mmCIF file of N, CA and C in Angstrom:
data_model
loop_
_atom_site.group_PDB
_atom_site.id
_atom_site.type_symbol
_atom_site.label_atom_id
_atom_site.label_comp_id
_atom_site.label_asym_id
_atom_site.label_seq_id
_atom_site.Cartn_x
_atom_site.Cartn_y
_atom_site.Cartn_z
ATOM 1 N N MET Y 1 -70.666 122.352 93.486
ATOM 2 C CA MET Y 1 -71.947 122.750 94.372
ATOM 3 C C MET Y 1 -72.080 124.462 94.511
ATOM 4 N N ASN Y 2 -73.331 124.450 94.070
ATOM 5 C CA ASN Y 2 -73.800 126.125 93.611
ATOM 6 C C ASN Y 2 -73.647 126.928 94.925
ATOM 7 N N GLN Y 3 -73.368 128.286 94.620
ATOM 8 C CA GLN Y 3 -72.726 129.284 95.519
ATOM 9 C C GLN Y 3 -74.200 130.073 95.885
ATOM 10 N N PRO Y 4 -74.523 129.933 97.192
ATOM 11 C CA PRO Y 4 -75.758 130.871 97.412
ATOM 12 C C PRO Y 4 -75.597 132.331 96.871
ATOM 13 N N HIS Y 5 -76.537 132.842 96.589
ATOM 14 C CA HIS Y 5 -76.795 134.291 96.342
ATOM 15 C C HIS Y 5 -77.730 134.952 96.801
ATOM 16 N N THR Y 6 -77.723 136.385 96.736
ATOM 17 C CA THR Y 6 -78.843 137.065 97.971
ATOM 18 C C THR Y 6 -79.914 137.298 97.050
ATOM 19 N N VAL Y 7 -81.013 137.187 97.849
ATOM 20 C CA VAL Y 7 -82.761 137.578 97.010
ATOM 21 C C VAL Y 7 -83.003 138.613 98.165
ATOM 22 N N THR Y 8 -83.669 139.779 97.477
ATOM 23 C CA THR Y 8 -84.151 140.759 98.036
ATOM 24 C C THR Y 8 -86.051 140.212 98.200
ATOM 25 N N VAL Y 9 -86.481 139.895 99.204
ATOM 26 C CA VAL Y 9 -87.925 139.758 99.390
ATOM 27 C C VAL Y 9 -88.362 140.934 100.132
ATOM 28 N N LYS Y 10 -89.721 141.210 100.177
ATOM 29 C CA LYS Y 10 -90.437 142.383 100.921
ATOM 30 C C LYS Y 10 -91.392 141.712 101.421
ATOM 31 N N ILE Y 11 -91.508 142.018 102.542
ATOM 32 C CA ILE Y 11 -92.446 141.462 103.807
ATOM 33 C C ILE Y 11 -93.003 142.793 104.280
ATOM 34 N N LEU Y 12 -94.264 143.199 104.636
ATOM 35 C CA LEU Y 12 -94.673 144.166 105.059
ATOM 36 C C LEU Y 12 -94.011 145.271 104.964
ATOM 37 N N ASP Y 13 -93.966 145.496 103.708
ATOM 38 C CA ASP Y 13 -93.483 146.665 102.758
ATOM 39 C C ASP Y 13 -91.917 146.978 103.601
ATOM 40 N N LYS Y 14 -91.249 146.039 103.745
ATOM 41 C CA LYS Y 14 -89.908 146.011 104.466
ATOM 42 C C LYS Y 14 -88.950 145.015 103.624
ATOM 43 N N ASP Y 15 -87.441 145.476 103.086
ATOM 44 C CA ASP Y 15 -86.981 144.339 102.218
ATOM 45 C C ASP Y 15 -86.256 143.537 103.300
ATOM 46 N N TYR Y 16 -85.828 142.420 103.065
ATOM 47 C CA TYR Y 16 -85.143 141.486 103.533
ATOM 48 C C TYR Y 16 -84.289 140.811 102.603
ATOM 49 N N GLN Y 17 -83.077 141.044 103.055
ATOM 50 C CA GLN Y 17 -81.891 140.402 102.083
ATOM 51 C C GLN Y 17 -81.869 138.917 102.575
ATOM 52 N N VAL Y 18 -81.807 137.700 101.609
ATOM 53 C CA VAL Y 18 -81.774 136.326 102.030
ATOM 54 C C VAL Y 18 -80.875 135.789 101.012
ATOM 55 N N ALA Y 19 -79.915 134.580 101.714
ATOM 56 C CA ALA Y 19 -79.219 134.026 100.878
ATOM 57 C C ALA Y 19 -79.672 132.721 100.726
ATOM 58 N N CYS Y 20 -79.865 132.181 99.313
ATOM 59 C CA CYS Y 20 -80.378 131.126 99.045
ATOM 60 C C CYS Y 20 -79.849 130.480 97.641
ATOM 61 N N PRO Y 21 -79.579 129.300 97.603
ATOM 62 C CA PRO Y 21 -79.116 128.428 96.266
ATOM 63 C C PRO Y 21 -79.971 129.070 94.929
ATOM 64 N N GLU Y 22 -79.401 129.466 93.628
ATOM 65 C CA GLU Y 22 -80.285 129.805 92.637
ATOM 66 C C GLU Y 22 -81.456 129.211 92.154
ATOM 67 N N GLU Y 23 -81.165 127.667 92.341
ATOM 68 C CA GLU Y 23 -82.302 127.131 91.936
ATOM 69 C C GLU Y 23 -83.362 127.322 93.075
ATOM 70 N N GLN Y 24 -83.294 127.536 93.988
ATOM 71 C CA GLN Y 24 -84.528 127.501 95.029
ATOM 72 C C GLN Y 24 -85.103 128.987 95.375
ATOM 73 N N GLU Y 25 -84.672 129.914 94.444
ATOM 74 C CA GLU Y 25 -85.029 131.700 94.572
ATOM 75 C C GLU Y 25 -86.235 131.534 94.069
ATOM 76 N N ALA Y 26 -87.077 131.004 93.215
ATOM 77 C CA ALA Y 26 -88.402 131.023 92.881
ATOM 78 C C ALA Y 26 -89.457 130.396 94.114
ATOM 79 N N GLU Y 27 -88.977 129.588 94.548
ATOM 80 C CA GLU Y 27 -89.601 128.782 95.836
ATOM 81 C C GLU Y 27 -89.803 130.087 97.131
ATOM 82 N N LEU Y 28 -88.565 130.639 97.445
ATOM 83 C CA LEU Y 28 -88.484 131.494 98.347
ATOM 84 C C LEU Y 28 -89.140 132.804 97.997
ATOM 85 N N VAL Y 29 -89.409 133.350 96.818
ATOM 86 C CA VAL Y 29 -90.252 134.381 96.525
ATOM 87 C C VAL Y 29 -91.404 133.910 97.056
ATOM 88 N N VAL Y 30 -91.984 132.876 96.552
ATOM 89 C CA VAL Y 30 -93.588 132.300 96.805
ATOM 90 C C VAL Y 30 -93.603 132.219 98.228
ATOM 91 N N SER Y 31 -92.673 131.853 99.165
ATOM 92 C CA SER Y 31 -92.841 131.588 100.211
ATOM 93 C C SER Y 31 -92.673 133.072 100.982
ATOM 94 N N ALA Y 32 -92.386 134.016 100.615
ATOM 95 C CA ALA Y 32 -92.014 135.199 101.042
ATOM 96 C C ALA Y 32 -93.442 135.943 100.668
ATOM 97 N N LYS Y 33 -93.977 135.621 99.434
ATOM 98 C CA LYS Y 33 -95.324 136.228 98.967
ATOM 99 C C LYS Y 33 -96.389 135.361 100.086
ATOM 100 N N TYR Y 34 -96.244 134.565 100.511
ATOM 101 C CA TYR Y 34 -97.479 133.745 101.271
ATOM 102 C C TYR Y 34 -97.118 134.458 102.622
ATOM 103 N N LEU Y 35 -96.224 134.616 103.365
ATOM 104 C CA LEU Y 35 -95.659 135.080 104.434
ATOM 105 C C LEU Y 35 -96.306 136.479 104.594
ATOM 106 N N ASP Y 36 -96.345 137.207 103.521
ATOM 107 C CA ASP Y 36 -96.497 138.612 103.470
ATOM 108 C C ASP Y 36 -98.150 138.891 103.749
ATOM 109 N N LYS Y 37 -98.730 137.626 102.849
ATOM 110 C CA LYS Y 37 -100.202 137.663 102.609
ATOM 111 C C LYS Y 37 -100.857 137.403 103.908
ATOM 112 N N GLN Y 38 -100.059 136.403 104.685
ATOM 113 C CA GLN Y 38 -100.467 135.872 105.929
ATOM 114 C C GLN Y 38 -100.425 137.166 107.178
ATOM 115 N N MET Y 39 -99.391 137.767 107.120
ATOM 116 C CA MET Y 39 -99.321 138.587 108.113
ATOM 117 C C MET Y 39 -100.021 140.050 107.540
ATOM 118 N N ARG Y 40 -100.301 140.325 106.296
ATOM 119 C CA ARG Y 40 -101.203 141.352 106.178
ATOM 120 C C ARG Y 40 -102.544 141.183 106.504
ATOM 121 N N SER Y 41 -103.152 139.966 106.464
ATOM 122 C CA SER Y 41 -104.278 139.495 106.970
ATOM 123 C C SER Y 41 -104.162 139.478 108.456
ATOM 124 N N ILE Y 42 -103.466 139.229 109.211
ATOM 125 C CA ILE Y 42 -103.635 139.349 110.304
ATOM 126 C C ILE Y 42 -103.402 140.779 110.963
ATOM 127 N N ARG Y 43 -102.678 141.616 110.323
ATOM 128 C CA ARG Y 43 -102.476 143.102 110.980
ATOM 129 C C ARG Y 43 -103.774 143.540 110.470
ATOM 130 N N GLU Y 44 -104.477 143.143 109.246
ATOM 131 C CA GLU Y 44 -105.653 143.866 109.251
ATOM 132 C C GLU Y 44 -106.744 143.467 110.055
ATOM 133 N N THR Y 45 -106.837 142.414 110.779
ATOM 134 C CA THR Y 45 -108.091 142.312 111.802
ATOM 135 C C THR Y 45 -107.921 143.430 112.783
ATOM 136 N N GLY Y 46 -106.846 143.921 112.936
ATOM 137 C CA GLY Y 46 -106.550 144.771 114.210
ATOM 138 C C GLY Y 46 -106.692 144.200 115.702
ATOM 139 N N LYS Y 47 -106.747 142.697 115.429
ATOM 140 C CA LYS Y 47 -106.655 142.481 116.981
ATOM 141 C C LYS Y 47 -105.035 142.163 117.723
ATOM 142 N N VAL Y 48 -104.155 141.845 116.498
ATOM 143 C CA VAL Y 48 -102.872 141.649 116.844
ATOM 144 C C VAL Y 48 -101.638 143.054 116.536
ATOM 145 N N ILE Y 49 -101.514 143.514 117.270
ATOM 146 C CA ILE Y 49 -100.466 144.882 117.324
ATOM 147 C C ILE Y 49 -99.107 144.597 117.319
ATOM 148 N N GLY Y 50 -98.214 145.033 116.354
ATOM 149 C CA GLY Y 50 -96.616 144.727 116.791
ATOM 150 C C GLY Y 50 -95.930 143.965 115.871
ATOM 151 N N LEU Y 51 -95.122 144.329 114.993
ATOM 152 C CA LEU Y 51 -94.533 143.160 114.068
ATOM 153 C C LEU Y 51 -94.224 141.931 114.363
ATOM 154 N N GLU Y 52 -93.582 141.653 115.859
ATOM 155 C CA GLU Y 52 -93.169 140.579 116.169
ATOM 156 C C GLU Y 52 -94.151 139.363 116.376
ATOM 157 N N ARG Y 53 -95.487 139.951 117.007
ATOM 158 C CA ARG Y 53 -96.765 139.298 117.456
ATOM 159 C C ARG Y 53 -97.047 138.795 116.105
ATOM 160 N N ILE Y 54 -97.217 139.857 115.036
ATOM 161 C CA ILE Y 54 -97.955 139.598 113.986
ATOM 162 C C ILE Y 54 -97.179 138.295 113.452
ATOM 163 N N ALA Y 55 -95.776 138.524 113.428
ATOM 164 C CA ALA Y 55 -94.798 137.181 112.783
ATOM 165 C C ALA Y 55 -95.034 136.012 113.420
ATOM 166 N N VAL Y 56 -95.243 136.109 114.845
ATOM 167 C CA VAL Y 56 -95.300 134.762 115.575
ATOM 168 C C VAL Y 56 -96.787 134.269 115.207
ATOM 169 N N MET Y 57 -97.652 135.060 114.973
ATOM 170 C CA MET Y 57 -99.088 134.703 114.835
ATOM 171 C C MET Y 57 -99.191 134.018 113.483
ATOM 172 N N ALA Y 58 -98.466 134.520 112.337
ATOM 173 C CA ALA Y 58 -98.242 134.057 111.271
ATOM 174 C C ALA Y 58 -97.748 133.035 111.340
ATOM 175 N N ALA Y 59 -96.513 132.876 112.197
ATOM 176 C CA ALA Y 59 -95.638 131.529 112.157
ATOM 177 C C ALA Y 59 -96.753 130.426 112.548
ATOM 178 N N LEU Y 60 -97.375 130.566 113.727
ATOM 179 C CA LEU Y 60 -98.266 129.698 114.210
ATOM 180 C C LEU Y 60 -99.600 129.123 113.289
ATOM 181 N N ASN Y 61 -100.260 129.908 112.386
ATOM 182 C CA ASN Y 61 -101.069 130.066 111.577
ATOM 183 C C ASN Y 61 -100.272 128.972 110.262
ATOM 184 N N ILE Y 62 -99.146 129.132 109.833
ATOM 185 C CA ILE Y 62 -98.598 128.429 108.697
ATOM 186 C C ILE Y 62 -98.343 126.986 109.504
ATOM 187 N N SER Y 63 -97.582 127.115 110.910
ATOM 188 C CA SER Y 63 -97.344 125.579 111.028
ATOM 189 C C SER Y 63 -98.344 124.626 111.157
ATOM 190 N N TYR Y 64 -99.405 125.461 111.600
ATOM 191 C CA TYR Y 64 -100.919 124.638 111.785
ATOM 192 C C TYR Y 64 -101.376 124.298 110.638
ATOM 193 N N GLU Y 65 -101.267 125.136 109.548
ATOM 194 C CA GLU Y 65 -101.898 124.846 108.165
ATOM 195 C C GLU Y 65 -100.598 123.225 107.845
ATOM 196 N N LEU Y 66 -99.507 123.574 107.983
ATOM 197 C CA LEU Y 66 -98.590 122.392 107.471
ATOM 198 C C LEU Y 66 -98.792 121.110 108.189
ATOM 199 N N LEU Y 67 -99.176 121.310 109.449
ATOM 200 C CA LEU Y 67 -99.500 119.871 110.194
ATOM 201 C C LEU Y 67 -100.651 119.088 109.789
ATOM 202 N N GLN Y 68 -101.653 120.179 109.505
ATOM 203 C CA GLN Y 68 -102.811 119.455 109.034
ATOM 204 C C GLN Y 68 -102.634 119.008 107.586
ATOM 205 N N ALA Y 69 -102.079 119.454 106.425
ATOM 206 C CA ALA Y 69 -101.584 118.825 105.402
ATOM 207 C C ALA Y 69 -100.927 117.880 105.659
ATOM 208 N N SER Y 70 -100.032 117.502 106.466
ATOM 209 C CA SER Y 70 -99.235 116.439 106.594
ATOM 210 C C SER Y 70 -100.028 114.989 107.277
ATOM 211 N N GLU Y 71 -100.888 115.626 108.168
ATOM 212 C CA GLU Y 71 -101.740 114.478 108.634
ATOM 213 C C GLU Y 71 -103.126 114.053 107.728
ATOM 214 N N GLY Y 72 -103.450 115.194 106.916
ATOM 215 C CA GLY Y 72 -104.585 114.301 106.094
ATOM 216 C C GLY Y 72 -103.702 114.094 104.665
ATOM 217 N N GLY Y 73 -102.563 114.351 104.325
ATOM 218 C CA GLY Y 73 -101.760 113.431 103.455
ATOM 219 C C GLY Y 73 -102.234 114.346 102.374
ATOM 220 N N GLU Y 74 -102.812 115.272 102.186
ATOM 221 C CA GLU Y 74 -103.555 115.689 100.745
ATOM 222 C C GLU Y 74 -102.277 116.538 100.019
ATOM 223 N N GLY Y 75 -100.915 117.092 100.438
ATOM 224 C CA GLY Y 75 -100.075 117.660 99.996
ATOM 225 C C GLY Y 75 -100.130 119.109 99.836
ATOM 226 N N LYS Y 76 -101.080 119.830 100.403
ATOM 227 C CA LYS Y 76 -101.552 121.049 99.608
ATOM 228 C C LYS Y 76 -101.706 121.878 101.389
ATOM 229 N N LEU Y 77 -101.863 122.787 101.543
ATOM 230 C CA LEU Y 77 -102.078 123.448 102.560
ATOM 231 C C LEU Y 77 -103.417 123.445 102.817
ATOM 232 N N ALA Y 78 -103.887 123.520 104.354
ATOM 233 C CA ALA Y 78 -105.648 123.492 104.526
ATOM 234 C C ALA Y 78 -105.646 124.983 105.076
ATOM 235 N N ILE Y 79 -106.836 125.629 104.743
ATOM 236 C CA ILE Y 79 -107.131 126.706 105.478
ATOM 237 C C ILE Y 79 -107.558 126.577 107.026
ATOM 238 N N ALA Y 80 -106.838 127.202 107.874
ATOM 239 C CA ALA Y 80 -107.124 127.267 109.243
ATOM 240 C C ALA Y 80 -108.410 127.820 109.370
ATOM 241 N N PRO Y 81 -109.378 126.956 110.603
ATOM 242 C CA PRO Y 81 -110.596 127.179 110.974
ATOM 243 C C PRO Y 81 -110.484 128.834 111.964
ATOM 244 N N GLU Y 82 -111.755 128.969 112.081
ATOM 245 C CA GLU Y 82 -111.928 130.358 112.647
ATOM 246 C C GLU Y 82 -111.401 130.139 113.959
ATOM 247 N N PRO Y 83 -110.720 130.930 114.871
ATOM 248 C CA PRO Y 83 -110.131 130.409 116.469
ATOM 249 C C PRO Y 83 -111.546 130.611 117.268
ATOM 250 N N ALA Y 84 -111.492 129.658 118.490
ATOM 251 C CA ALA Y 84 -112.608 129.879 119.202
ATOM 252 C C ALA Y 84 -112.807 131.404 119.923
ATOM 253 N N PRO Y 85 -113.724 131.680 120.068
ATOM 254 C CA PRO Y 85 -114.217 133.085 120.642
ATOM 255 C C PRO Y 85 -112.956 133.066 122.188
ATOM 256 N N GLY Y 86 -112.551 134.312 121.929
ATOM 257 C CA GLY Y 86 -111.252 134.447 123.186
ATOM 258 C C GLY Y 86 -109.988 133.801 122.857
ATOM 259 N N ALA Y 87 -109.735 133.016 122.099
ATOM 260 C CA ALA Y 87 -108.683 132.390 121.794
ATOM 261 C C ALA Y 87 -107.535 133.717 121.172
ATOM 262 N N VAL Y 88 -107.865 134.248 120.538
ATOM 263 C CA VAL Y 88 -106.778 135.260 120.267
ATOM 264 C C VAL Y 88 -106.635 136.413 121.286
ATOM 265 N N ASP Y 89 -107.420 136.394 122.354
ATOM 266 C CA ASP Y 89 -106.989 137.291 123.131
ATOM 267 C C ASP Y 89 -105.834 136.789 124.297
ATOM 268 N N SER Y 90 -106.426 135.236 124.367
ATOM 269 C CA SER Y 90 -105.371 134.390 125.167
ATOM 270 C C SER Y 90 -104.097 134.383 124.485
ATOM 271 N N LEU Y 91 -104.096 134.158 123.129
ATOM 272 C CA LEU Y 91 -102.601 134.071 122.677
ATOM 273 C C LEU Y 91 -101.885 135.382 122.771
ATOM 274 N N ASN Y 92 -102.648 136.289 122.557
ATOM 275 C CA ASN Y 92 -102.139 137.847 122.474
ATOM 276 C C ASN Y 92 -101.553 138.095 124.124
ATOM 277 N N ARG Y 93 -102.336 137.729 124.854
ATOM 278 C CA ARG Y 93 -101.763 137.545 126.446
ATOM 279 C C ARG Y 93 -100.595 136.576 126.707
ATOM 280 N N LYS Y 94 -100.294 135.420 126.140
ATOM 281 C CA LYS Y 94 -99.265 134.796 125.975
ATOM 282 C C LYS Y 94 -98.071 135.565 125.588
ATOM 283 N N LEU Y 95 -98.655 135.988 124.034
ATOM 284 C CA LEU Y 95 -97.498 136.628 123.801
ATOM 285 C C LEU Y 95 -96.982 137.810 124.292
ATOM 286 N N ASP Y 96 -97.773 138.300 124.995
ATOM 287 C CA ASP Y 96 -97.117 139.433 125.829
ATOM 288 C C ASP Y 96 -96.292 138.809 126.935
ATOM 289 N N ASP Y 97 -96.333 137.957 127.480
ATOM 290 C CA ASP Y 97 -96.108 137.431 128.501
ATOM 291 C C ASP Y 97 -94.366 136.716 128.311
ATOM 292 N N ALA Y 98 -94.536 136.429 126.876
ATOM 293 C CA ALA Y 98 -93.027 135.844 126.218
ATOM 294 C C ALA Y 98 -92.241 136.981 125.877
ATOM 295 N N LEU Y 99 -92.824 138.018 125.182
ATOM 296 C CA LEU Y 99 -92.319 139.216 125.119
ATOM 297 C C LEU Y 99 -91.562 139.800 126.209
ATOM 298 N N TYR Y 100 -92.237 139.910 126.896
ATOM 299 C CA TYR Y 100 -91.754 140.522 128.410
ATOM 300 C C TYR Y 100 -90.854 139.739 128.840
ATOM 301 N N GLN Y 101 -90.885 138.537 129.319
ATOM 302 C CA GLN Y 101 -89.724 137.862 129.228
ATOM 303 C C GLN Y 101 -88.515 137.981 128.444
ATOM 304 N N LEU Y 102 -88.731 137.922 127.467
ATOM 305 C CA LEU Y 102 -87.721 137.865 126.349
ATOM 306 C C LEU Y 102 -86.771 139.364 126.390
ATOM 307 N N ARG Y 103 -87.303 140.233 126.523
ATOM 308 C CA ARG Y 103 -87.139 141.645 127.022
ATOM 309 C C ARG Y 103 -86.337 141.615 128.284
ATOM 310 N N GLN Y 104 -86.870 140.906 129.050
ATOM 311 C CA GLN Y 104 -85.905 141.055 130.404
ATOM 312 C C GLN Y 104 -84.747 140.230 130.429
ATOM 313 N N LEU Y 105 -84.761 139.219 129.591
ATOM 314 C CA LEU Y 105 -83.754 138.452 129.472
ATOM 315 C C LEU Y 105 -82.410 139.007 128.677
ATOM 316 N N GLU Y 106 -83.018 140.255 127.754
ATOM 317 C CA GLU Y 106 -81.983 140.860 126.865
ATOM 318 C C GLU Y 106 -81.572 142.233 127.789
ATOM 319 N N ILE Y 107 -82.381 142.474 128.788
ATOM 320 C CA ILE Y 107 -81.937 143.673 129.739
ATOM 321 C C ILE Y 107 -80.906 143.217 130.698
ATOM 322 N N GLY Y 108 -80.859 141.917 131.161
ATOM 323 C CA GLY Y 108 -80.255 141.358 132.322
ATOM 324 C C GLY Y 108 -78.646 140.597 131.542
#
């Protein structure tokens, strides 16, 4: 059985140490680059501020892409359509509420 080794990936100019099997290192690096690209794209819109929110939005976008790809059976990632007007603001409010509740749980 192969022992995991540590791989350093850079996401939004921050280094993260991730343990992964050696034979999966290339996939991990590609995944980290894809995540970095998605997070940079979200950050550049200026509509989403804060690392946590950017990460959640990227996770939602990537999850959507994977669902679309699995439903289409094409085996490749689909490009997410532009959100409806006001959808980003609505998601930001929901994220604000969720982060506030999380912080309240951490404090209590």
